[in-house]
């Protein structure tokens, strides 16, 4: 079974600054996907970024980038130039490299962006 | 393209009562998921459908929870009787059919969820 651990319950960052959210996972799978999801107060779960485990290059989506360390089973999210709209819960999630596999989520971290 | 629809958005019931949630996935999406998100935790899969067949219901408390997906489109999740610990947000998600060969990535699209409070 897979587990995803997010040990920081909450973080705060000043607008325009950079923040890094941590995530570790455990699996015996050799190939898989990792995700960061954003869940604002509206509860709509939104995909932020995806990383495929067989790709060594870290994924990047505009202001969002990841640091994927496969050997250490670590997957952190860096948010650059933080904006007020980034205030939300962020979940790290794991998925096997199988079609229509389920997502296994961590507990999440509450990120607050201060004006 | 319309997203995943869920209703109701909020529901408050007394313990031992029954409740039902409805989900309409994105048109054409063959796979439908129900997740339970307890306050302070990440979502946990309750049941997964592929068309109208069940793929995974290992985490579904079958003594009180039931789900169906008639005609492979809409789905209903029912709780009967409800317990205090069932208070949570129930999220529905859908994804397209996997490609032939079984190895592919299909993004899951989530609905807005139903917040259930059991008193």
mmCIF file of C-alpha atoms in Angstrom, chain B residues 15-73:
data_model
loop_
_atom_site.group_PDB
_atom_site.id
_atom_site.type_symbol
_atom_site.label_atom_id
_atom_site.label_comp_id
_atom_site.label_asym_id
_atom_site.label_seq_id
_atom_site.Cartn_x
_atom_site.Cartn_y
_atom_site.Cartn_z
ATOM 1 C CA UNK B 15 -27.682 10.317 13.437
ATOM 2 C CA UNK B 16 -29.457 7.140 12.342
ATOM 3 C CA UNK B 17 -31.175 8.989 9.507
ATOM 4 C CA UNK B 18 -30.459 8.209 5.867
ATOM 5 C CA UNK B 19 -29.025 10.509 3.213
ATOM 6 C CA UNK B 20 -28.225 10.342 -0.491
ATOM 7 C CA UNK B 21 -25.779 12.279 -2.641
ATOM 8 C CA UNK B 22 -25.897 12.634 -6.397
ATOM 9 C CA UNK B 23 -23.094 13.045 -8.912
ATOM 10 C CA UNK B 24 -23.198 13.782 -12.630
ATOM 11 C CA UNK B 25 -19.741 13.257 -14.190
ATOM 12 C CA UNK B 26 -18.306 15.024 -17.207
ATOM 13 C CA UNK B 27 -19.988 13.775 -20.362
ATOM 14 C CA UNK B 28 -18.191 10.783 -21.830
ATOM 15 C CA UNK B 29 -16.113 10.005 -18.745
ATOM 16 C CA UNK B 30 -16.209 6.276 -18.109
ATOM 17 C CA UNK B 31 -14.630 6.255 -14.648
ATOM 18 C CA UNK B 32 -16.313 7.743 -11.587
ATOM 19 C CA UNK B 33 -14.882 8.009 -8.075
ATOM 20 C CA UNK B 34 -16.414 8.818 -4.703
ATOM 21 C CA UNK B 35 -13.990 10.164 -2.077
ATOM 22 C CA UNK B 36 -14.664 10.925 1.591
ATOM 23 C CA UNK B 37 -12.785 13.882 3.078
ATOM 24 C CA UNK B 38 -12.972 14.126 6.868
ATOM 25 C CA UNK B 39 -12.029 17.493 8.355
ATOM 26 C CA UNK B 40 -8.258 17.815 8.657
ATOM 27 C CA UNK B 41 -7.547 14.861 6.373
ATOM 28 C CA UNK B 42 -7.021 14.220 2.696
ATOM 29 C CA UNK B 43 -9.696 12.581 0.569
ATOM 30 C CA UNK B 44 -9.985 8.798 0.795
ATOM 31 C CA UNK B 45 -11.455 6.663 -1.978
ATOM 32 C CA UNK B 46 -14.751 5.014 -1.069
ATOM 33 C CA UNK B 47 -15.700 3.454 -4.386
ATOM 34 C CA UNK B 48 -14.656 3.529 -8.032
ATOM 35 C CA UNK B 49 -16.841 2.685 -11.027
ATOM 36 C CA UNK B 50 -15.760 1.852 -14.552
ATOM 37 C CA UNK B 51 -18.890 2.486 -16.621
ATOM 38 C CA UNK B 52 -21.553 0.832 -14.426
ATOM 39 C CA UNK B 53 -19.272 -1.803 -12.877
ATOM 40 C CA UNK B 54 -17.469 -1.522 -9.524
ATOM 41 C CA UNK B 55 -13.649 -1.497 -9.790
ATOM 42 C CA UNK B 56 -12.729 -0.856 -6.147
ATOM 43 C CA UNK B 57 -14.990 -0.658 -3.087
ATOM 44 C CA UNK B 58 -12.509 -1.990 -0.538
ATOM 45 C CA UNK B 59 -12.792 1.121 1.671
ATOM 46 C CA UNK B 60 -16.581 1.390 1.511
ATOM 47 C CA UNK B 61 -18.316 0.577 4.853
ATOM 48 C CA UNK B 62 -20.782 -1.745 3.223
ATOM 49 C CA UNK B 63 -22.942 -2.174 6.321
ATOM 50 C CA UNK B 64 -24.157 1.407 5.948
ATOM 51 C CA UNK B 65 -22.886 2.819 2.649
ATOM 52 C CA UNK B 66 -24.106 1.876 -0.803
ATOM 53 C CA UNK B 67 -23.509 3.329 -4.247
ATOM 54 C CA UNK B 68 -24.791 2.736 -7.721
ATOM 55 C CA UNK B 69 -24.134 4.017 -11.181
ATOM 56 C CA UNK B 70 -27.057 3.124 -13.335
ATOM 57 C CA UNK B 71 -26.504 3.231 -17.108
ATOM 58 C CA UNK B 72 -22.879 4.173 -16.536
ATOM 59 C CA UNK B 73 -23.567 7.902 -16.166
#
